[in-house]
Short mmCIF file of C-alpha atoms in Angstrom, two decimals:
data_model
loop_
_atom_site.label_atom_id
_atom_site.label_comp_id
_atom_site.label_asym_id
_atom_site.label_seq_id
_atom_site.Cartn_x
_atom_site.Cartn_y
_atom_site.Cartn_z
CA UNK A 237 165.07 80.12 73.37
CA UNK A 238 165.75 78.86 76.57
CA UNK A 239 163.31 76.07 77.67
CA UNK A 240 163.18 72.59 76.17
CA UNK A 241 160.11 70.29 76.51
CA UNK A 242 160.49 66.97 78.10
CA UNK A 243 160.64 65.08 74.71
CA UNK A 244 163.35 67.54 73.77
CA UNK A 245 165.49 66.70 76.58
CA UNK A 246 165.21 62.91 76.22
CA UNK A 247 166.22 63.06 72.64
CA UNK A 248 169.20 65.16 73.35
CA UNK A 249 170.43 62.95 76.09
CA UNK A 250 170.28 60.40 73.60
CA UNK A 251 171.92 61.98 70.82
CA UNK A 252 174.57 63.07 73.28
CA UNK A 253 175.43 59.07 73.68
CA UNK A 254 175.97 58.89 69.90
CA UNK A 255 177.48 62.17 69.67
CA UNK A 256 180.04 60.98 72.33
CA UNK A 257 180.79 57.39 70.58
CA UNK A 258 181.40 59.30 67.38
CA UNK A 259 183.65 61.68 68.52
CA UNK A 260 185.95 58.05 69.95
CA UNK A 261 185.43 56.74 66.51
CA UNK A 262 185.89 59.99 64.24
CA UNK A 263 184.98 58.54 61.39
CA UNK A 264 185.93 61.11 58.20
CA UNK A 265 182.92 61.64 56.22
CA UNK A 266 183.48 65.29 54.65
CA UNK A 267 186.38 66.83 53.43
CA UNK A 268 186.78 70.21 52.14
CA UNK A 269 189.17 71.62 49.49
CA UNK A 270 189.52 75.38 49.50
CA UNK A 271 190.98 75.62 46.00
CA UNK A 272 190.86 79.03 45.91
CA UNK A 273 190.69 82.57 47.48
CA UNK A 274 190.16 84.28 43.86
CA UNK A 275 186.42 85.37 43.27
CA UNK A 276 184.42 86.82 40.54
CA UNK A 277 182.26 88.67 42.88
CA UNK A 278 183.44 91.27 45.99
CA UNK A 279 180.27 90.50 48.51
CA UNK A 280 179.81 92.52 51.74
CA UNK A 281 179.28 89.84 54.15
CA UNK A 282 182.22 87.89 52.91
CA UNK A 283 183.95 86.74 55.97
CA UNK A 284 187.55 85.67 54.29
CA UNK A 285 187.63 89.24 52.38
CA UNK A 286 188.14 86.74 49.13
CA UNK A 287 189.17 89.19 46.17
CA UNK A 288 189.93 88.63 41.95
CA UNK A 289 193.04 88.47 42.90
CA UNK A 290 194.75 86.26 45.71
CA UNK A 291 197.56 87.01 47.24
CA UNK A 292 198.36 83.14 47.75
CA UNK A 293 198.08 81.67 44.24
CA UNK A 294 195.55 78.54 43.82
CA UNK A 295 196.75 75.35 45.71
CA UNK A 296 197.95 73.02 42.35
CA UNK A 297 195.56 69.88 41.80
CA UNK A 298 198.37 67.37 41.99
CA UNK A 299 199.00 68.71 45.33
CA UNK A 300 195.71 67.79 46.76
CA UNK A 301 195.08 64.82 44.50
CA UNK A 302 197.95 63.40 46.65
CA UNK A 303 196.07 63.79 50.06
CA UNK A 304 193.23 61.90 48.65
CA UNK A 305 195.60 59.31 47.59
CA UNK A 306 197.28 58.93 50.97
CA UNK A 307 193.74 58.88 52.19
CA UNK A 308 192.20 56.41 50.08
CA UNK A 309 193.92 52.84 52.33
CA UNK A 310 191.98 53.93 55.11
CA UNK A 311 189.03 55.05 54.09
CA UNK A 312 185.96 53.92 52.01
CA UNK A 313 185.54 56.60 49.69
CA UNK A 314 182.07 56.01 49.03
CA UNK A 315 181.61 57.39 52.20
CA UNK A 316 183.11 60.42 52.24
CA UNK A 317 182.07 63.42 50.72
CA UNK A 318 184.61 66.29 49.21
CA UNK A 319 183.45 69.42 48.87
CA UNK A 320 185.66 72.06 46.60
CA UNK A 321 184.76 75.47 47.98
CA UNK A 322 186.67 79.31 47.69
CA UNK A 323 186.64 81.66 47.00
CA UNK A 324 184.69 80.77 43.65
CA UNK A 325 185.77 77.23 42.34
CA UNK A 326 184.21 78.34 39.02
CA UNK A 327 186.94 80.39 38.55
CA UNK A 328 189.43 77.20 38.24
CA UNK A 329 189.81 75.92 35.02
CA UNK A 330 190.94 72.72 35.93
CA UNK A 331 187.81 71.80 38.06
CA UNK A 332 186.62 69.18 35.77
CA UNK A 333 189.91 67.61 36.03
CA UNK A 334 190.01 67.35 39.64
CA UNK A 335 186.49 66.06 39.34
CA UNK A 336 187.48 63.40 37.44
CA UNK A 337 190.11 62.06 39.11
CA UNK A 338 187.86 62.21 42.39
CA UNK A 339 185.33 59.91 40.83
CA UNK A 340 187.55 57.71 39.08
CA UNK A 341 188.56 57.01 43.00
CA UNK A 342 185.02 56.76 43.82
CA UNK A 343 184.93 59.88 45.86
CA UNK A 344 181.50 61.55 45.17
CA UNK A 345 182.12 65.34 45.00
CA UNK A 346 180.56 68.48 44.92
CA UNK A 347 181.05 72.51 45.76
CA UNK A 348 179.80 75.57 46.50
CA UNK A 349 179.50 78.66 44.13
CA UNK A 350 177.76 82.49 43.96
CA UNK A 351 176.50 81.16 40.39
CA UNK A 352 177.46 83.61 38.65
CA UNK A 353 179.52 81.79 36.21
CA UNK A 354 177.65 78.70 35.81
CA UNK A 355 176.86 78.78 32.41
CA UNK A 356 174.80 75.60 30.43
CA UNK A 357 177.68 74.91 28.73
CA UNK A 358 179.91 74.38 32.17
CA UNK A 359 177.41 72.89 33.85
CA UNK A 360 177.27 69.62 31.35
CA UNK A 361 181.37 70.03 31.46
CA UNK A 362 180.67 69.25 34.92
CA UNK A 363 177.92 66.56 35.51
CA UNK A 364 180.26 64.82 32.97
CA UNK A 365 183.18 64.94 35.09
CA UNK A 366 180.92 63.20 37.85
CA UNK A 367 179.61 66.14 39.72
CA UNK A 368 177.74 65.05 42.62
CA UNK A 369 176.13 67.66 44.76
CA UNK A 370 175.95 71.61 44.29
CA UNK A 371 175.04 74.40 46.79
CA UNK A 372 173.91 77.76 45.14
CA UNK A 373 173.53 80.85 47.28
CA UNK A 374 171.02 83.25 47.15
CA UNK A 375 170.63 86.38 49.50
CA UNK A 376 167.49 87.94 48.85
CA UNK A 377 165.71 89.44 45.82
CA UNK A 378 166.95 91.39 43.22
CA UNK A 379 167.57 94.64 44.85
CA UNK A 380 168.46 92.84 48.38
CA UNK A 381 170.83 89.99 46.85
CA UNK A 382 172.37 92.43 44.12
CA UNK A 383 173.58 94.87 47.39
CA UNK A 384 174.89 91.83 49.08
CA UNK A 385 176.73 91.07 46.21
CA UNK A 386 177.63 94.33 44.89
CA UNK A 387 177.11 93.46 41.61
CA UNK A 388 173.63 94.41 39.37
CA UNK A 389 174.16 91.10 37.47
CA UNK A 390 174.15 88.26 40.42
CA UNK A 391 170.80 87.75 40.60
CA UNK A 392 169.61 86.84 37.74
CA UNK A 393 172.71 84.65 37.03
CA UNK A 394 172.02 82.71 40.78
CA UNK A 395 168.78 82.51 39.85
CA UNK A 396 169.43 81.18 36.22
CA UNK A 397 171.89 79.08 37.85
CA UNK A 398 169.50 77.60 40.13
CA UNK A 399 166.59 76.97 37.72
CA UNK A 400 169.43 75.02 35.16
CA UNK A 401 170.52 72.66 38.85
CA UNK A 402 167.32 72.29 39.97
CA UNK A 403 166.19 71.04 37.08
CA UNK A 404 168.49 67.92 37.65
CA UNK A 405 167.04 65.13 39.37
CA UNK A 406 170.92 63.28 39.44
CA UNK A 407 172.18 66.46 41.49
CA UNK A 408 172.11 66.72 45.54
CA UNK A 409 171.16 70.37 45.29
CA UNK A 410 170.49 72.76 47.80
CA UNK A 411 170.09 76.99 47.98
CA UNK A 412 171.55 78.93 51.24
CA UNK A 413 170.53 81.82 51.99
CA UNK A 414 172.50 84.64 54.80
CA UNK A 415 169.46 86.30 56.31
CA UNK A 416 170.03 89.37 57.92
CA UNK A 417 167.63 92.52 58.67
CA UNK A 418 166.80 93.64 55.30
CA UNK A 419 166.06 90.26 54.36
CA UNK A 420 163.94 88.89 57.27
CA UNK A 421 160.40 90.16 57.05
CA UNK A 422 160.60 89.25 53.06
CA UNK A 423 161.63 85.67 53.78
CA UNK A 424 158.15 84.42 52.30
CA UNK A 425 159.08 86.45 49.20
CA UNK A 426 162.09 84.34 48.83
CA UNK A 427 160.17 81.32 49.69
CA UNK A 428 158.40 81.44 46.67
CA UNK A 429 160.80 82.76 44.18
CA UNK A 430 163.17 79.40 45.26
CA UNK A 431 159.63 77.18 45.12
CA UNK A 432 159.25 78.71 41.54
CA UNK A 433 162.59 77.58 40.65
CA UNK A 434 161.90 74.26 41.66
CA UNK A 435 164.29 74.16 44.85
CA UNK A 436 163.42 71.53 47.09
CA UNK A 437 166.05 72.24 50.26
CA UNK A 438 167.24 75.65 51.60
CA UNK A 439 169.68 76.42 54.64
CA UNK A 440 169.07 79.60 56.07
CA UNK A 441 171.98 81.18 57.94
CA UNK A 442 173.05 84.41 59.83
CA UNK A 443 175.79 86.41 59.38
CA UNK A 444 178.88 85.94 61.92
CA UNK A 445 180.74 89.51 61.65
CA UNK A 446 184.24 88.73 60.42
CA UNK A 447 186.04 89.68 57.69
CA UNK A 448 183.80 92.27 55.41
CA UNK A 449 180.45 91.57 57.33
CA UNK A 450 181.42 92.83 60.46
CA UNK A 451 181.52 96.66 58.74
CA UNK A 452 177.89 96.60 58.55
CA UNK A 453 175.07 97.04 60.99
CA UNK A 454 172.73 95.45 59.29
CA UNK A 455 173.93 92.05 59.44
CA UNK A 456 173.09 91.74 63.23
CA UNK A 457 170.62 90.18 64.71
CA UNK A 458 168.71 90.79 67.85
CA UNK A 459 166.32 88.41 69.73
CA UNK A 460 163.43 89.16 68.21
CA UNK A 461 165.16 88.88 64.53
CA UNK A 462 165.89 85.57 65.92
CA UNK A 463 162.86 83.99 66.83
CA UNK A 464 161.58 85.57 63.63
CA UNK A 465 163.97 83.47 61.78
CA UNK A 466 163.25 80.61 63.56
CA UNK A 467 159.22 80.69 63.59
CA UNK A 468 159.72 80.89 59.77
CA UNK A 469 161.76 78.26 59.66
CA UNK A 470 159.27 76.21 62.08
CA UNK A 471 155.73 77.17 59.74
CA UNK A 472 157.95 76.37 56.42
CA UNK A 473 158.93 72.85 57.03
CA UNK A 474 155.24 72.41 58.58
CA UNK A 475 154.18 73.35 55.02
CA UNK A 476 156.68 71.09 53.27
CA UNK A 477 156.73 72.68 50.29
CA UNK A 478 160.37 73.33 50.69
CA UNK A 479 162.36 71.80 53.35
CA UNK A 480 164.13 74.77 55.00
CA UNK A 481 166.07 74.25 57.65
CA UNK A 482 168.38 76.45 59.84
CA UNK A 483 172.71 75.81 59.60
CA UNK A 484 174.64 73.27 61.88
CA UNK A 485 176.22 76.93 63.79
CA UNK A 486 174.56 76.61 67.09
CA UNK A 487 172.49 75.07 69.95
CA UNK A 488 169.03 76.56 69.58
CA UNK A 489 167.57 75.67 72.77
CA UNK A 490 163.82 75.13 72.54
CA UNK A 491 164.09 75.15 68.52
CA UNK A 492 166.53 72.14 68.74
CA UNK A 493 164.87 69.26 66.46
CA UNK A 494 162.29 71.79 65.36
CA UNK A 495 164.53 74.44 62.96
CA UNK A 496 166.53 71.18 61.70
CA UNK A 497 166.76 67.83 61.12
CA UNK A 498 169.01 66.91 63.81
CA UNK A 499 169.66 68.00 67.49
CA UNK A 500 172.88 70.29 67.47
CA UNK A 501 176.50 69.02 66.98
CA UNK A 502 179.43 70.38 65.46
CA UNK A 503 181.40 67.83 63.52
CA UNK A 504 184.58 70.14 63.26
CA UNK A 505 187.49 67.45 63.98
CA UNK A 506 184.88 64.68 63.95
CA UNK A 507 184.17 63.80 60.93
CA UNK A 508 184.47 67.13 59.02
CA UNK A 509 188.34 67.75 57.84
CA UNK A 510 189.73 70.36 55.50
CA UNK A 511 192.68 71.24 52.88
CA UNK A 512 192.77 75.09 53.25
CA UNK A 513 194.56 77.06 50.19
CA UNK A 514 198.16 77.35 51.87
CA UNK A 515 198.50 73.48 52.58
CA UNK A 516 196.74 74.14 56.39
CA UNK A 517 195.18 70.75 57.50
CA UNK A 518 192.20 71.93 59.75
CA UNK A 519 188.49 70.87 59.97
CA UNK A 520 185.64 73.63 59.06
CA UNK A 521 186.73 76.57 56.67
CA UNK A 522 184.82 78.51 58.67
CA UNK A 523 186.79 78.24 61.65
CA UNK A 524 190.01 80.46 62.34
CA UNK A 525 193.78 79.36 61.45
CA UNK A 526 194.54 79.61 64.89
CA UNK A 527 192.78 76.07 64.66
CA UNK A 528 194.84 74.64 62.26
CA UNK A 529 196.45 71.10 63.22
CA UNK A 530 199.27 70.40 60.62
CA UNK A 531 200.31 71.01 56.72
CA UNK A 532 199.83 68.70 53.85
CA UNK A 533 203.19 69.59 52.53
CA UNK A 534 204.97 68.88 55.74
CA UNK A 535 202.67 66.22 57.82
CA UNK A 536 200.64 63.17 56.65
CA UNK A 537 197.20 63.73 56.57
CA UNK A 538 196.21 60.50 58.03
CA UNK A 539 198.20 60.52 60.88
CA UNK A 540 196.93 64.53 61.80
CA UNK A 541 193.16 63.16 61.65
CA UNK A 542 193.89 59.82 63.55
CA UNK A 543 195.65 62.18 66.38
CA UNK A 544 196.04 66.00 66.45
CA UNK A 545 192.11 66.80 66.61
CA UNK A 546 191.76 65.93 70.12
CA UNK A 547 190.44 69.74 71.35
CA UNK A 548 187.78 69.16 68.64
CA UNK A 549 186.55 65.83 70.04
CA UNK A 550 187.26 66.57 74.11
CA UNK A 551 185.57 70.09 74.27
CA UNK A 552 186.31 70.70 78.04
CA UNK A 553 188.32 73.03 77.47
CA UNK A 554 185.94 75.46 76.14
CA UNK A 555 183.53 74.96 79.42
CA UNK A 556 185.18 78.68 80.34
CA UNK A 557 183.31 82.47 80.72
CA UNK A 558 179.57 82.30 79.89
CA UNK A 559 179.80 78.13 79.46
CA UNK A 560 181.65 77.44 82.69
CA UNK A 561 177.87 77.51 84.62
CA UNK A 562 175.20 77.05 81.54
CA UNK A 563 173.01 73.91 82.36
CA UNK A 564 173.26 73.50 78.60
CA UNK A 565 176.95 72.57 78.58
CA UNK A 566 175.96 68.95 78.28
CA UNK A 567 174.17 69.27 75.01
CA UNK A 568 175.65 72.15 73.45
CA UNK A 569 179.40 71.89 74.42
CA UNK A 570 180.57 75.45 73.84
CA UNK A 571 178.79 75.79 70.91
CA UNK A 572 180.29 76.00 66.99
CA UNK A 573 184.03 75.98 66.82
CA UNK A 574 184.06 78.62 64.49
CA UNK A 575 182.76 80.92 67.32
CA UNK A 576 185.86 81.00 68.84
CA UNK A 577 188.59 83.56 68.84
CA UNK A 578 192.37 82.64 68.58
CA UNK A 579 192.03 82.29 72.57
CA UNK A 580 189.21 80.23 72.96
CA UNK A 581 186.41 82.34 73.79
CA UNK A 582 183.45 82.21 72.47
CA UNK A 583 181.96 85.13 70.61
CA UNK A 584 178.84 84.18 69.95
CA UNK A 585 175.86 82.09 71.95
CA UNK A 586 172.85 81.67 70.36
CA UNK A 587 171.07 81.08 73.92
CA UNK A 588 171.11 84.79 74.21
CA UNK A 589 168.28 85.42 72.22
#
């Protein structure tokens, strides 16, 4: 995954330009609200180790409702997208509310669920509250997904899930899917099933093993898994049928502008924020506490993403171990911020395969 052609290398020197003035300008365009760590479903590749139960009780609406409104003088909100995740948001009651008040301040907002409680009825409940966008994840077929999920019902409530949201022109929809080695060489399979259900966008992902995930074998995957994943992901969009297209995690080398829209860049600290459930003010959810740059209930939010983000936009510090001498430094910049431990070092490269 190592060589790039010539045209690859001219578009990433440009889109290192534009990745550099954005990272002086970081201009917030998404903001996450983990609203909860309470799920209805106890999945194996989980990397939080969410539960029914949460030990930290569900952050109260007013609470975050007021970091929007601090937000809202500097910001046009047209322009930036919030994006409730969990745990399972479904399992707030108040969701619609929160909804509400985000598009009565012209925020347009959307989340990410496992499906399994989307029912017709809460579904209308929340395209009436102004829902914007919805991402629905799917694992696999029956059998494969079901084991993911450990529960026998998950499928066919995703799947009924994601028939009723596909079905809805005024929704930005999209499926993501966690392959992993049981779920690789039946990729096609699932290609069609989400076709069927009239999905037009899937992410594919792998599994990074933290949390649950990293108890099971399976969810590695070895160089030739790899450019498995990717050659699918190459033939599909050259179909367009569906437009798949591999996750923002990493620098993919000679699949970079071929697996994805765009050439590699994590926006962690850029323009990518979050409100995690204890008050934490950090960018990605995905990426560890340790990361963390201040507290809504003891900083201003404003002030933490006009200054206290600087190791997300000035990545030198990560040009350490394997990245100190890689020629791809330039372009890749120590790769996904989530793929670093509470020290800095990064556990994952995706130029290894």
């Amino acid at each position: 995954m190592k060589s790039l052609s010539l045209r690859q290398r001219i578009g990433l020197e440009l889109f290192r330009k534009i990745k550099q003035e954005k990272c002086k300008e970081h201009p917030l365009r998404q903001l996450f609200w983990e609203c909860t760590w309470r799920c209805n479903l106890s999945c194996r590749h989980c990397g939080s180790d969410c539960k029914s139960s949460s030990t930290i009780p569900d952050m109260p609406a007013e609470d975050f409702l007021k970091v929007i409104d601090s937000l809202t003088p500097h910001v046009n909100p047209n322009y930036v997208n919030i994006v409730i995740t969990g745990g399972e948001p479904l399992l707030r009651k108040d969701l619609e509310y929160v909804g509400r008040q985000l598009y009565d301040r012209g925020y347009p907002w959307g989340f990410v669920s496992n499906g399994l409680a989307l029912t017709p009825e809460r579904f209308q409940s929340l395209r009436r509250a102004g829902l914007h966008a919805m991402t629905i994840s799917l694992d696999g077929l029956k059998d494969d997904h079901n084991w993911m999920r450990c529960n026998p019902a998950s499928f066919d409530r995703a799947t009924s899930a994601i028939r009723m949201v596909a079905s809805s022109p005024d929704i930005n929809f999209d499926v993501v899917t966690c392959v992993n080695q049981r779920t690789l060489h039946r990729l096609s399979e699932i290609k069609e099933h989400l076709i069927s259900c009239g999905v037009k966008e899937w992410r594919l992902f792998t599994i990074f093993p933290s949390g649950r995930a990293a108890n099971y074998e399976e969810f590695k995957m070895g160089q030739d898994d790899m450019k498995t994943l990717m050659e699918f992901i190459k033939d599909t969009r050259k179909e367009r049928r569906i437009k798949a297209s591999f996750c923002c995690e990493g620098f993919l080398g000679r699949y970079e502008g071929v697996a994805r829209d765009n050439f590699f860049s994590c926006q962690a600290g850029v323009s990518v924020a979050s409100v995690l459930l204890d008050g934490g003010i950090g960018s990605c959810p995905s990426i560890r506490a340790d990361y963390r740059q201040g507290n809504i209930y003891e900083d201003d939010f404003w002030e933490v993403w006009q200054n206290k983000f600087q190791p997300y936009r000035d990545r030198k510090w990560m040009k350490t171990g394997k990245c100190a001498d890689c020629s791809f430094w330039r372009y890749c910049e120590g790769n996904g911020m989530h793929l670093r431990d509470s020290n800095g070092t990064l556990l994952h490269c995706h130029l290894t395969y």
